[in-house]
Amino acid sequence: MWNRIAIFIIKNRLRLILLLAVLTSFMAYQAKDVEMSYDFANVVSLDDPDMMYFTRFKETFGEDGNVLVVGMQDKSIYQLENFRALDELTKELKTVEGVKAVIALPNLVQVVKDTAARKFITRNIFQPFPKSQPQLDSLVQVVKEQGFYDGQIINNKTGATLLAVTMDAAYLNSARRIGVMDDILAHTEAFSKSTKIKLHYAGLPFVRSVMTTKVAAEMKLFLVLALLVTAVSLFLFFRSFYAVLIPIVVISVVVIWVMGTISLLGFKISLLTGLIPSIIVVIGIPNSTYLLARYHLDYRRHGNKILALSRVISKIGLVNLVNNTTTAIGFIVFTFTHIAILYEFGVVAAINIFVTFLISMILVPAIFSYLPPPTERQLRHLDAKPLNKLLEFFDYVVHHKRHIVYFFLTLVLALSFWGIYKVKTISYMVDDLPEESSVNADLAFFEQHFNGVMPLEVIVDTGIKQGVMRLPNLRKLAELEDFLRTQPILSAPISVVGLVKTATQAFYEGDPNSYRLPDNTERNFIFSYLAKQDEGVSQRLLRSFVDSTGQRARISLKVADVGSRELDTLLLKKIKPQLAEIYGGEGVRIEEVGNSMKFIRDDTGSETSVSLTGTTLLFIKGNQYLIDNLRSSLLLAFVLVTITIALLFKSIRVVVISLIPNMIPLLIAGGLMGFFNIPLKPSTALIFSIALGIAIDDSIHFLAKYRHELLHNGFNVSRAITSSLEEAGTSMIYTSIILFFGFVIFAFSEFGGTKALGVLMSVSLLIALFTNLIILPTLLMSFDSGKYERDPYALIEQIDEAYFEEDDEELDLAQLRLKLDQEEPENGKVQRV
C-alpha cells in the first residue's frame, strides 16, 4: 500500500502542492476570525451540586467576580488637593462605558434619621465638598465612625483605602473588556502621575485582563522561539539551507491550520490552546527530521534522488503514522474528560498532529524532488562521529555493565517514589503568574490591608419568607459574621447585618458605640423607620444582600489567595464546624451536599440551609476536578499506548519491555516535583500523558530497527542491539534534542504553570532518550531470546526497517515518468536526476 502511496505522491506532487496551497489559504482566511478567551473557564461539571448552586446564586444576586479594586496607602490622599483629585477620578470612572458603579471615599453616604418623617435617609458625607483641610479631616473622621465601611473601603488602623469599580457583566467576558480596562487604567494612571500616589490593582477583571494580554503575547513569542530553536537545531544536524527551510515551511503551514481549526470549531484561544501552535512546531519537526534523515541515507547508498524520495514515503510512512498516532494519544485522552478547556486542547492538538503527518509526507518529498540532490558536505551528518562515540559507549554499557544499569535504575526509582510521596496538590487563583509579578505584589497589598480580594459568598436560607429580618435569624447571622471576622485570611464580611447595625447607629444620631443589632425593645422602632425608607443607596444595598422573598441572606467576603489546601482547611475544619455550632444543636439533623449544609429540626421539620459558594471556591474545586480527570487521562493514555504496541508487535513480552523505559521518565519527573516542591496542579499533571505519547516513539523506532536487525544477524540479540544503536540511535538523538530545546522555551514563560510544563516535559523527554538507548536494550539483552516467527498480521512487519532492499522492485518507478532533466530508464528504474 505504501509503495502505491509513494508513487501517487511523487507522480501528482504539483497537484498536491497546489491543493495544499488552496486549503491552507482557506484555513488562513478562517484564522483571521480567531478570538481570545476572556473568562475563567468553567471546569466543574454543570451537574455538580456546587456548580448548580453557584449558577442559582448568580441568577439571584448577580456576578460575584466583576469588581476591580484600586488600593492606596498614602497619607497625602487625605490632603485637600489630592482628595479633590480622587473625587474627580471617581466621577470620571463613572463615565467609562462598561462601568456600572464606582464606590470610593468621596461618594460614601451616611444613613441618618429623619425624625419628622420617621424614616432613614442617606446623605453624601462629602457633599458639599470640603473647602478647607480641617473640614476634610472632620468628614474623614465621620467615615471612620461608620462601622459599615471599616475593612471594606477604608482600614481605620493603617489608613489604606480602596476604590471599587463594578463592571457590567456584558463586558466582563468579551473582547470589550480590554477597552474598558484600558480606559480605567488611563484615568487611574493619570491620577497617580498627578498626585504621586502609588496605586495597587486587584480583582478578577484585572487578573483576567492581565492573563489574557500575557497569553496573547506569549503565544507569539513562543511561536517565534519554537521556529528559531528548531531551525538552528536542523541546521546543526543537516548543515543544509533547504533541510532547514522546507521543514519550517511545513510547520508554518500547520500553524495556519491550527489557528484555522480553532476558529472553525468555534473555540477561543485560552492559556492551553494558546500553547498549541508552539507545541505543534516542536513535536511536528521530528516528522521532517525522520524523512530527511532517511532521504539522505538512501541517497548516499545509490545516488538516485527520486528512488530515495520514494523510499522515504514507502518506508517511513507507516512508522511516522504510528509515531504521530501515539503522540496524538497523549492529547486525544483529554477529549474524554468532558471539561471544555481540556476537550478543546485535545481536539485541536490531535487533529493537527495528523495534519502535520499528512502535510510533511506530501510537501517534504514533493518539494525536494524539485531541488538539487544533497551534496557530500550535507551528507556528513550521517557520519556524526561524536554521536557515534556516545552510542558506542551506550553499547558497551548495555553489553558489559548491565548490573550497574540495574543498580542505578533501582536507586533512581527508589528516590523517585520517595519524591512522589512528597508531592503536594495545591492550586492558587493566580497560580500561573510569577511571584515577582506586579499582580502578586498588589495582591499582597490587599491581603495586608483588607485580607484579600478574591470573592467568597455565604448564603443563609432561613426556610421562610421574610425570615431574614427576624431578630433571632439576624443574631445568628451576626454570630457567624463575628466568627468570620476572626479569620485572618478573610476580609470583613458585609451583609444585611451591617445594614441593620448601621440603621441602629443612625437611630442614635450616628453614635459609633451604637453600631450593633437592636434589642427586642428597639427592634420595632428601628424596623418601622426601615419600612418607610425611600428608594436609595441603602435600599439598593439591601436588595444586594437579601433576595426578593426576604428568605435568603447573603454574606459577601473576600479571601486571600492562600491556596486550595489552606482554603479547604478553613472550610472543613473551621467554618463548617462553626456553622454546626450556630445552626445545629440538640434535635437538629445535619445533611451535607458539597459545600451546602442543611439543618433540619426533628420536632417541627423546619429547615435552615447554609451554602458556601463563589468564583474562588469553584475555581479551586475546578482545579482539583482537572487534576482528577488528568489522572484518568494518564491511565487511558497508558491503555491506548499499550494497545498500539500490542497491535504493532503481537507480543506481550515486547509490550512490557517497551513500556518500562517510558514509564521511568514519568516516575522521575514525579520525583523531581516532590524534591523541588513543584505542586501537582493542572499544568503539571498535563505533562504526563503528553510525555508518554511522545516518548514511546523512540521505543517504536528502536524496536522496529531491532526486529529488522535480528533477521539480518541470525537472531543474534547482541549484534542486533549493536546495529540498532548505530543506525537508529542517531535519529533518536536528533529528534530528542529538538524536542528538548523546543519544550525548554516554555521555561521562560511568565506563567508558572507553563514554566513547569516546559521544564518537566523537557526533562522527561531527555530522560526518555537515555532510557530508550540504555534501559530498553539492556532489558532486551536480559529478557529477549531473539527468536520469533514473522506474523503477517503484525504491523511491525510493514514498518520501515522491516523492509528488505529487494522490496524496492515493488516500487514500479517506471510509472512515475517525471518530466525532469533525467536519463530515460532502460530497465524500468529512474536514474539519477
mmCIF file of C-alpha atoms in Angstrom, residues 130 187 269 439 525 623 665 712 813 819 829:
data_model
loop_
_atom_site.group_PDB
_atom_site.id
_atom_site.type_symbol
_atom_site.label_atom_id
_atom_site.label_comp_id
_atom_site.label_asym_id
_atom_site.label_seq_id
_atom_site.Cartn_x
_atom_site.Cartn_y
_atom_site.Cartn_z
ATOM 1 C CA PRO A 130 -14.998 70.449 51.893
ATOM 2 C CA HIS A 187 -7.713 57.523 34.274
ATOM 3 C CA ILE A 269 -7.512 30.999 22.400
ATOM 4 C CA VAL A 439 -0.201 41.427 40.213
ATOM 5 C CA PHE A 525 -38.881 51.462 66.355
ATOM 6 C CA ASN A 623 -8.529 22.677 39.596
ATOM 7 C CA PRO A 665 10.839 9.227 32.901
ATOM 8 C CA HIS A 712 19.791 -9.957 9.289
ATOM 9 C CA LEU A 813 9.240 3.643 -10.722
ATOM 10 C CA LYS A 819 9.134 15.441 -16.652
ATOM 11 C CA LYS A 829 14.038 2.304 -12.976
#
